[in-house]
Coordinates of C-alpha atoms in Angstrom, one line a residue:
M19 CA -5.4 5.9 19.5
N20 CA -4.5 8.3 16.7
E21 CA -6.0 8.2 13.3
N22 CA -4.5 10.5 10.6
I23 CA -6.7 10.8 7.6
G24 CA -6.1 12.5 4.3
N25 CA -8.3 15.4 3.3
P26 CA -11.3 13.7 1.6
A27 CA -12.2 16.8 -0.3
Q28 CA -8.8 16.6 -2.1
Q29 CA -9.1 13.0 -3.1
V30 CA -12.7 12.0 -3.8
P31 CA -15.2 14.8 -3.6
P32 CA -18.9 14.3 -2.7
V33 CA -20.8 13.5 -5.9
A34 CA -24.2 14.1 -7.1
P35 CA -26.4 11.9 -9.3
Y36 CA -25.6 11.6 -13.0
G37 CA -26.0 14.7 -15.1
A38 CA -27.4 17.9 -13.6
P39 CA -27.9 18.3 -9.8
P40 CA -31.1 16.7 -8.7
A41 CA -34.3 18.4 -7.7
P42 CA -35.3 18.2 -4.1
T43 CA -36.4 14.7 -3.2
A44 CA -38.8 14.3 -0.4
V45 CA -37.9 11.8 2.3
P46 CA -40.4 9.0 2.5
G47 CA -43.2 10.0 4.8
A48 CA -42.3 13.6 4.6
F49 CA -44.1 16.5 2.9
A50 CA -42.8 18.2 -0.2
P51 CA -43.1 22.0 0.2
P52 CA -44.9 23.9 -2.6
A53 CA -42.8 25.1 -5.5
A54 CA -41.8 28.7 -4.9
G55 CA -39.4 29.1 -7.8
P56 CA -36.3 27.1 -8.7
Q57 CA -34.1 26.0 -5.9
A58 CA -30.4 26.8 -5.8
A59 CA -28.6 23.8 -7.0
P60 CA -25.1 22.9 -5.8
A61 CA -22.2 24.3 -7.8
P62 CA -21.3 22.4 -11.0
P63 CA -18.4 19.9 -10.8
S64 CA -14.9 21.1 -11.1
P65 CA -13.4 20.2 -14.5
Q66 CA -10.3 19.0 -12.8
V67 CA -12.0 16.1 -11.0
T68 CA -11.5 12.8 -12.8
P69 CA -12.8 9.3 -12.0
N70 CA -9.4 7.8 -12.8
P71 CA -8.3 6.1 -9.5
Q72 CA -4.6 6.7 -10.4
A73 CA -5.0 10.5 -10.7
T74 CA -5.1 12.8 -7.7
P75 CA -8.4 14.7 -7.9
A76 CA -8.4 18.4 -7.2
A77 CA -10.5 20.0 -4.6
P78 CA -13.8 21.4 -6.1
A79 CA -14.1 25.1 -6.1
A80 CA -17.6 25.6 -4.9
P81 CA -19.0 28.0 -2.4
A82 CA -21.8 25.7 -1.3
P83 CA -21.0 23.2 1.6
V84 CA -21.9 20.3 -0.7
T85 CA -19.9 20.0 -4.0
P86 CA -21.1 17.4 -6.5
G87 CA -18.7 15.8 -8.8
P88 CA -19.0 13.1 -11.6
L89 CA -19.3 9.5 -10.6
P90 CA -17.0 6.9 -12.1
G91 CA -18.7 5.8 -15.3
D92 CA -20.3 9.1 -16.0
P93 CA -20.6 9.5 -19.8
A94 CA -18.9 12.9 -19.6
A95 CA -15.9 11.6 -17.7
P96 CA -14.0 9.4 -20.2
E97 CA -12.7 12.4 -22.1
Q98 CA -10.8 13.5 -19.0
Q99 CA -9.1 10.2 -18.4
P100 CA -5.4 10.1 -19.3
Q101 CA -4.2 7.4 -21.6
Q102 CA -0.7 6.8 -20.2
P103 CA -1.5 4.4 -17.3
P104 CA -2.8 1.6 -19.5
Q105 CA 0.5 1.7 -21.6
Q106 CA 2.8 1.3 -18.6
P107 CA 2.4 -2.5 -18.2
Q108 CA 3.5 -2.9 -21.9
Q109 CA 6.5 -0.7 -21.6
Q110 CA 7.9 -1.8 -18.3
P111 CA 5.9 -4.9 -17.2
Q112 CA 8.5 -5.8 -14.5
Q113 CA 8.0 -2.4 -12.7
Q114 CA 4.2 -2.5 -12.8
P115 CA 3.8 -3.4 -9.0
Q116 CA 5.9 -0.4 -8.0
Q117 CA 3.9 2.0 -10.2
Q118 CA 0.5 1.0 -8.7
P119 CA -0.6 3.6 -6.2
Q120 CA -0.6 2.4 -2.6
D121 CA -3.9 4.1 -1.8
Q122 CA -5.9 2.4 -4.5
P123 CA -9.0 1.0 -2.8
P124 CA -10.1 -2.7 -3.4
Q125 CA -12.8 -3.6 -5.8
D126 CA -14.8 -6.5 -4.4
P127 CA -13.9 -7.7 -0.8
L128 CA -14.5 -5.9 2.4
F129 CA -10.8 -5.7 3.1
T130 CA -7.6 -6.9 1.6
E131 CA -4.1 -7.3 3.0
P132 CA -0.7 -8.0 1.5
P133 CA 0.8 -11.5 2.2
G134 CA 3.2 -12.0 5.0
P135 CA 4.2 -12.0 7.8
S136 CA 7.7 -10.7 8.8
Y137 CA 9.0 -10.9 12.3
V138 CA 10.7 -8.5 14.8
D139 CA 12.8 -10.3 17.4
T140 CA 11.6 -9.0 20.8
S141 CA 13.2 -11.7 22.9
T142 CA 15.3 -10.6 25.9
G143 CA 18.1 -13.2 25.4
K144 CA 17.8 -14.4 29.0
N145 CA 17.5 -18.1 28.2
D146 CA 19.1 -19.0 31.5
G147 CA 16.0 -17.8 33.3
L148 CA 17.8 -15.3 35.5
D149 CA 16.4 -11.8 35.5
K150 CA 19.0 -10.1 37.7
C151 CA 19.2 -6.7 39.4
P152 CA 21.5 -4.6 37.3
R153 CA 23.3 -3.3 40.4
C154 CA 23.9 -6.3 42.7
G155 CA 22.8 -9.4 40.6
S156 CA 20.1 -10.5 43.0
T157 CA 17.0 -12.3 41.5
G158 CA 14.7 -11.2 44.3
I159 CA 12.8 -8.5 42.3
S160 CA 9.2 -7.4 42.2
L161 CA 7.1 -4.5 41.0
R162 CA 6.4 -1.4 43.1
P163 CA 3.1 -0.2 41.8
E164 CA 3.4 3.2 43.5
T165 CA 6.2 4.1 41.0
G166 CA 5.5 1.4 38.3
M167 CA 9.2 0.4 38.6
L168 CA 11.0 -2.8 39.6
I169 CA 12.7 -2.9 42.9
C170 CA 15.5 -5.2 44.2
H171 CA 14.7 -6.7 47.6
F172 CA 18.4 -6.8 48.5
C173 CA 19.9 -3.5 47.5
R174 CA 16.6 -1.5 47.0
H175 CA 17.7 -0.4 43.6
Q176 CA 14.8 0.7 41.4
W177 CA 14.7 0.6 37.6
Q178 CA 12.4 0.1 34.6
E179 CA 12.8 -1.9 31.4
A180 CA 13.0 0.0 28.2
K181 CA 9.8 0.8 26.2
I182 CA 9.2 -1.8 23.5
T183 CA 8.8 0.9 20.9
E184 CA 12.3 2.0 21.6
A185 CA 14.0 -1.3 22.4
F186 CA 12.8 -3.0 19.2
S187 CA 12.5 -0.1 16.8
L188 CA 8.7 -0.4 16.7
D189 CA 8.3 3.4 16.4
S190 CA 8.8 3.7 12.7
P191 CA 6.1 5.8 10.9
I192 CA 2.9 3.9 10.5
G193 CA 2.5 5.3 6.9
E194 CA 5.6 3.3 5.9
L195 CA 4.2 -0.1 7.0
R196 CA 3.8 -2.7 4.2
G197 CA 2.6 -6.2 4.7
R198 CA 2.1 -7.8 8.2
M199 CA 4.8 -7.4 10.8
L200 CA 4.7 -9.4 14.1
G201 CA 6.7 -9.4 17.3
T202 CA 8.0 -12.8 18.2
G203 CA 5.6 -12.8 21.2
A204 CA 2.7 -12.6 18.8
Q205 CA 3.7 -15.6 16.7
A206 CA 1.1 -18.3 15.9
I207 CA 0.3 -20.6 18.8
S208 CA 1.3 -24.2 18.2
E209 CA -0.6 -27.1 20.0
D210 CA 2.6 -29.1 20.0
V211 CA 4.4 -26.7 22.3
S212 CA 4.0 -27.6 25.9
D213 CA 3.2 -25.3 28.8
V214 CA 6.0 -27.0 30.8
L215 CA 9.4 -25.4 30.4
T216 CA 12.7 -26.8 31.7
L217 CA 15.2 -24.1 32.7
K218 CA 18.8 -24.7 33.5
C219 CA 19.8 -22.4 36.3
G220 CA 22.6 -20.1 35.2
A221 CA 23.9 -19.9 38.8
C222 CA 24.3 -23.5 39.9
G223 CA 23.5 -25.6 36.8
A224 CA 20.4 -27.3 38.2
E225 CA 17.4 -28.0 36.0
V226 CA 14.1 -26.4 37.2
I227 CA 10.7 -27.0 35.7
V228 CA 8.3 -24.1 35.2
N229 CA 4.7 -24.7 34.3
T230 CA 3.8 -21.5 32.4
G231 CA 0.1 -22.5 32.6
E232 CA 0.3 -21.8 36.3
A233 CA 3.2 -19.5 37.0
M234 CA 5.9 -17.7 35.1
Q235 CA 8.6 -18.1 37.8
A236 CA 10.0 -20.8 40.0
R237 CA 12.7 -20.9 42.7
C238 CA 15.8 -23.1 42.2
H239 CA 15.7 -25.8 44.9
W240 CA 19.5 -25.7 45.2
C241 CA 20.7 -22.1 45.1
R242 CA 17.4 -20.4 45.8
N243 CA 17.6 -18.1 42.8
T244 CA 14.4 -17.2 41.1
L245 CA 14.1 -18.4 37.6
S246 CA 11.8 -16.8 35.1
A247 CA 10.2 -18.0 31.9
S248 CA 11.5 -15.4 29.5
E249 CA 11.8 -17.4 26.3
Q250 CA 9.0 -16.6 23.8
L251 CA 7.7 -20.1 22.9
A252 CA 4.8 -20.6 20.6
N253 CA 2.3 -21.2 23.4
G254 CA 1.2 -17.6 24.0
A255 CA 2.6 -17.4 27.5
V256 CA 5.3 -14.9 27.0
P257 CA 4.3 -11.6 25.3
D258 CA 6.4 -8.9 23.6
G259 CA 5.8 -6.4 26.4
V260 CA 4.0 -5.6 29.6
L261 CA 2.2 -2.5 30.9
P262 CA 3.0 -2.4 34.7
F263 CA 0.4 -1.7 37.4
S264 CA 0.5 1.8 38.7
I265 CA -2.7 1.5 40.9
T266 CA -2.0 -0.1 44.3
R267 CA -4.2 -2.9 45.7
E268 CA -5.4 -0.7 48.5
D269 CA -6.5 1.9 46.0
A270 CA -8.3 -0.7 43.9
I271 CA -10.1 -2.1 46.9
S272 CA -11.3 1.4 47.8
R273 CA -12.6 2.0 44.2
V274 CA -14.4 -1.4 44.1
T275 CA -16.0 -0.8 47.5
A276 CA -17.2 2.7 46.4
F277 CA -18.6 1.3 43.2
V278 CA -20.6 -1.4 45.0
K279 CA -21.8 1.0 47.8
S280 CA -23.3 3.4 45.2
R281 CA -25.4 0.5 43.9
K282 CA -26.3 -1.1 47.2
F283 CA -29.9 0.0 47.2
F284 CA -30.8 -2.1 44.1
A285 CA -28.2 -4.9 44.8
H286 CA -29.3 -8.4 45.7
P287 CA -29.2 -9.0 49.5
A288 CA -27.0 -12.1 49.1
F289 CA -24.4 -10.0 47.2
V290 CA -24.4 -7.3 49.8
R291 CA -24.0 -9.9 52.5
E292 CA -21.3 -11.8 50.8
F293 CA -19.3 -8.9 49.4
E294 CA -15.6 -9.3 50.3
P295 CA -13.5 -6.4 49.0
S296 CA -10.3 -8.2 50.1
S297 CA -11.0 -10.7 47.2
V298 CA -9.8 -8.2 44.7
V299 CA -7.0 -9.6 42.7
G300 CA -4.5 -8.1 40.2
V301 CA -4.4 -9.9 36.8
Y302 CA -2.5 -9.3 33.6
L303 CA -4.8 -9.9 30.6
P304 CA -3.4 -10.7 27.2
Y305 CA -4.0 -8.2 24.3
L306 CA -2.8 -7.7 20.8
V307 CA -1.9 -4.1 20.0
V308 CA -1.9 -3.3 16.3
D309 CA -0.8 -0.3 14.2
A310 CA -2.5 -0.1 10.8
H311 CA -1.8 1.7 7.5
A312 CA -5.0 1.5 5.6
H313 CA -7.1 2.9 2.8
A314 CA -10.9 3.3 3.2
S315 CA -13.5 3.8 0.5
L316 CA -17.1 4.6 1.4
Q317 CA -20.1 5.4 -0.8
G318 CA -23.6 6.2 0.3
V319 CA -26.5 8.6 0.3
G320 CA -26.5 11.9 2.2
E321 CA -29.4 14.3 2.9
I322 CA -29.6 18.0 3.4
L323 CA -32.6 19.4 5.1
T324 CA -34.6 21.9 3.0
G325 CA -37.7 22.4 5.0
Q326 CA -40.0 21.3 7.9
R327 CA -43.4 22.0 9.3
T328 CA -45.6 20.8 12.1
V329 CA -49.1 19.6 11.5
K330 CA -51.9 18.7 13.9
R331 CA -53.3 15.2 14.0
G332 CA -56.2 14.5 16.2
D333 CA -57.1 16.6 19.2
N334 CA -53.8 16.7 21.0
D335 CA -51.2 15.1 18.7
T336 CA -48.8 16.9 16.4
V337 CA -46.2 15.6 14.0
T338 CA -43.3 17.3 12.3
L339 CA -42.7 16.6 8.6
Y340 CA -39.4 17.1 6.9
S341 CA -38.2 17.5 3.3
A342 CA -34.6 17.0 2.1
D343 CA -32.4 17.0 -0.9
V344 CA -30.7 13.6 -1.4
Y345 CA -27.2 13.2 -2.9
E346 CA -24.8 10.4 -3.6
V347 CA -21.7 10.8 -1.4
S348 CA -18.3 9.2 -1.9
R349 CA -15.3 9.4 0.4
A350 CA -11.9 7.7 -0.1
F351 CA -8.8 8.4 2.0
S352 CA -5.7 6.9 3.6
M353 CA -5.6 6.5 7.4
E354 CA -3.2 5.5 10.1
V355 CA -4.4 3.8 13.2
D356 CA -2.1 3.8 16.2
D357 CA -2.3 1.3 19.1
L358 CA -5.6 -0.4 18.4
V359 CA -6.1 -2.7 21.4
L360 CA -7.8 -6.2 20.9
E361 CA -8.5 -8.9 23.4
S362 CA -6.5 -12.0 22.5
S363 CA -8.1 -14.4 25.0
A364 CA -11.1 -16.4 23.6
E365 CA -12.7 -16.5 27.0
R366 CA -12.5 -12.7 27.6
A367 CA -13.6 -12.0 24.0
D368 CA -16.7 -14.0 24.6
M369 CA -19.4 -11.4 25.2
T370 CA -22.3 -13.9 25.9
I371 CA -24.2 -11.9 28.6
F372 CA -26.0 -15.1 29.8
R373 CA -22.7 -16.5 31.2
N374 CA -20.6 -13.6 32.4
T375 CA -20.3 -9.8 32.4
N376 CA -16.6 -9.6 31.3
N377 CA -17.6 -7.0 28.7
V378 CA -17.0 -4.5 31.5
I379 CA -13.3 -4.9 30.8
N380 CA -13.9 -2.9 27.6
A381 CA -15.6 -0.2 29.6
I382 CA -12.4 0.6 31.6
Q383 CA -10.3 1.4 28.5
P384 CA -8.2 3.1 27.3
F385 CA -4.8 1.9 28.4
D386 CA -1.7 3.9 27.8
V387 CA -0.1 1.2 25.8
E388 CA 2.5 3.6 24.5
H389 CA 4.2 3.1 27.9
A390 CA 4.4 -0.7 27.6
V391 CA 7.9 -2.0 28.4
S392 CA 9.9 -5.0 27.4
Y393 CA 8.7 -8.2 29.0
N394 CA 10.3 -9.1 32.4
A395 CA 8.6 -11.8 34.4
N396 CA 9.3 -9.9 37.6
Y397 CA 6.5 -7.5 36.7
L398 CA 4.2 -10.4 37.2
R399 CA 5.4 -11.4 40.6
G400 CA 2.5 -11.2 43.1
F401 CA -0.1 -11.1 40.3
T402 CA -1.9 -13.6 38.2
S403 CA -1.9 -13.7 34.4
E404 CA -3.8 -15.3 31.5
K405 CA -1.9 -16.4 28.4
R406 CA -3.0 -15.6 24.9
D407 CA -4.9 -18.2 22.9
L408 CA -5.9 -16.3 19.8
D409 CA -3.6 -15.9 16.8
V410 CA -3.1 -12.8 14.7
E411 CA -4.7 -14.5 11.8
A412 CA -8.0 -14.8 13.7
M413 CA -7.8 -11.2 14.8
V414 CA -7.2 -9.6 11.4
P415 CA -11.0 -9.4 10.5
R416 CA -11.7 -7.9 13.9
A417 CA -8.9 -5.3 13.4
A418 CA -10.3 -4.5 9.9
D419 CA -13.8 -4.1 11.2
A420 CA -12.6 -1.7 14.0
T421 CA -10.6 0.3 11.4
L422 CA -13.6 0.5 9.1
S423 CA -15.7 1.8 12.1
I424 CA -13.1 4.5 12.6
A425 CA -13.2 5.4 8.9
R426 CA -17.0 5.8 9.1
V427 CA -16.7 8.3 11.9
R428 CA -13.9 10.3 10.2
A429 CA -15.7 10.3 6.9
R430 CA -18.9 11.6 8.6
E431 CA -16.9 14.4 10.3
A432 CA -15.5 15.4 6.8
A433 CA -19.0 15.7 5.4
R434 CA -20.8 17.8 8.0
A435 CA -22.9 19.6 5.3
Y436 CA -25.2 16.6 5.2
D437 CA -27.1 17.7 8.2
R438 CA -29.7 14.9 7.9
G439 CA -26.9 12.3 8.0
I440 CA -25.3 9.8 5.6
R441 CA -26.2 6.2 5.1
W442 CA -23.2 4.3 3.8
T443 CA -24.2 1.6 1.3
D444 CA -20.8 0.4 0.0
E445 CA -17.6 0.1 2.0
S446 CA -14.2 -1.3 1.4
L447 CA -10.8 -1.3 3.2
T448 CA -7.3 -2.1 2.1
L449 CA -4.7 -2.9 4.8
H450 CA -1.5 -1.8 3.3
G451 CA 0.5 -2.7 6.4
T452 CA 0.0 -3.8 10.0
R453 CA 2.3 -4.2 13.0
W454 CA 1.3 -6.5 15.8
V455 CA 2.7 -7.0 19.3
S456 CA 1.5 -9.0 22.2
V457 CA 1.1 -7.1 25.5
Y458 CA 0.0 -7.9 29.0
L459 CA -2.4 -5.2 30.4
P460 CA -3.1 -4.7 34.1
V461 CA -6.6 -5.1 35.6
W462 CA -7.8 -5.3 39.2
L463 CA -10.7 -7.7 39.3
Y464 CA -13.5 -8.6 41.7
S465 CA -15.8 -11.5 40.7
Y466 CA -19.0 -12.8 42.2
Y467 CA -20.9 -15.9 41.1
Q468 CA -24.7 -15.6 41.2
P469 CA -26.4 -19.0 41.1
R470 CA -29.7 -19.5 39.3
G471 CA -32.0 -21.8 41.3
G472 CA -32.7 -25.1 39.7
T473 CA -30.9 -24.4 36.4
G474 CA -27.4 -25.5 37.4
Q475 CA -26.1 -22.4 35.6
G476 CA -25.2 -19.1 37.1
L477 CA -24.0 -15.7 36.0
V478 CA -20.5 -14.4 36.9
H479 CA -20.5 -10.7 37.8
Y480 CA -17.3 -8.6 37.5
V481 CA -16.1 -5.3 38.9
A482 CA -13.0 -4.2 37.1
V483 CA -10.5 -1.4 37.8
N484 CA -8.0 -0.2 35.2
G485 CA -4.6 -0.9 36.7
R486 CA -3.2 2.3 35.2
T487 CA -5.9 5.0 35.3
G488 CA -8.2 3.7 38.1
E489 CA -11.3 3.7 35.8
T490 CA -13.9 1.4 37.4
M491 CA -16.9 -0.4 35.9
G492 CA -18.8 -3.5 36.8
S493 CA -22.0 -5.5 37.2
V494 CA -23.9 -6.3 40.4
P495 CA -26.8 -8.7 40.9
I496 CA -30.1 -6.8 41.0
R497 CA -32.9 -7.1 43.6
Q498 CA -35.6 -7.5 40.9
G499 CA -38.6 -7.1 43.3
R500 CA -37.5 -3.7 44.5
L501 CA -36.6 -2.6 41.0
I502 CA -40.0 -3.6 39.6
G503 CA -41.8 -2.0 42.5
I504 CA -40.1 1.3 42.0
S505 CA -40.8 1.2 38.3
V506 CA -44.5 0.5 38.9
A507 CA -44.7 3.4 41.4
I508 CA -43.0 5.8 38.9
G509 CA -45.5 4.7 36.2
I510 CA -48.5 5.4 38.5
V511 CA -47.2 8.8 39.5
G512 CA -46.6 9.7 35.9
T513 CA -50.2 8.6 35.0
I514 CA -51.6 10.7 37.8
L515 CA -49.6 13.8 36.9
G516 CA -50.6 13.4 33.2
G517 CA -54.3 13.3 34.2
I518 CA -54.0 16.4 36.4
A519 CA -52.3 18.2 33.6
S520 CA -55.0 17.4 31.1
L521 CA -57.7 18.6 33.5
V522 CA -55.9 21.9 34.0
I523 CA -55.6 22.4 30.2

């Protein structure tokens, strides 16, 4: 994921309280050092800085790492505000929307987004259900994970579908995005669309039924050609693209076995006894991948350490007290988020730890989604898949929250002078434009059901392997008696060693 952020110092500089720079303010519970002469205050604000949101503020020329500037509403600021912008709506009211700056932050809501959406046609045009070998025309095709390419079972020809970014022109600059753009595989799901699809074989004319809730392919009972569900219906079954497996099943089994073996000492005996590495299955999980052009605005309080001392309390205890200068901080900038990956299955997005441990799926990220290719059902042959059941509309708040989290990190990196940290108190986000595509991502999965005696409810443990990188993470049932016993033993040893140390002192 790449986030390109404008220079905060050139847009909205850190600001100090109204008027002159503040005197040092002691942090609650901290000591205030004795006055030893006036402290050096931060440099005065640059006269070029203006609170007008339509003007581009200049960078403050200050040698200190923290440069205060006037807040919007400062009594001294109105004389610096230009008078031309308020006159524009009267002179050219029909051009007012074009004259509004795209980076202007919102006023009240947490985030805003222009209306939409617009669609990009990512369909393959193979409505006859025949995904043929480009060399011999055979439909006997499957994925070869060693190379990540499709292979024809008849002529042994190998090839790969084009990347979706290139095939459907989804590589335009993120900074040019306006409104909401969706691939046709990410369209809203309709309850009226059935999972059952009837395909007319393009080879013999027979009609073949494919239940996309169970499989994405079926064999024609007359000519034996393989028919694939390639039409992007509004049921979430056919995505815009797919990221093929590149980790083989044998490699995945080896990684899962090594993961469980390293935790065997604390694992529950029943789990160790029933562990079957051959039960590892490959599954394509549905995700929505979003690019976002956004503007973030954050305001808060930052602290700069000015002093500290250690005092003695009691016979053996000491405590360190700190004092700090407190400043109001403001950051506003445009940002571009590339390939933000969001789970689009309601079941997988459920992080209720009392029912399952599927949150381990997030621990095996990232996926190299930039290599996702156009959808071809032959990539799914030999694997299972789950269809998407969450719409983009439901995912927009989650995408905005993730983007705002990125903004917090980037804003903090741009204000390192506040060595005591920054507490953001007011945040807002404008989504100028977003681009959504639906993609299948590859995961090798091992699951184990742990019953809970008498409750009728159990916990499902998962061990997951990233089908591209091999990153492995999971959960195993714990032998609680052994874990508690070792914890008690460690506590006793610590107490004994602490007593011996006090006697020596």
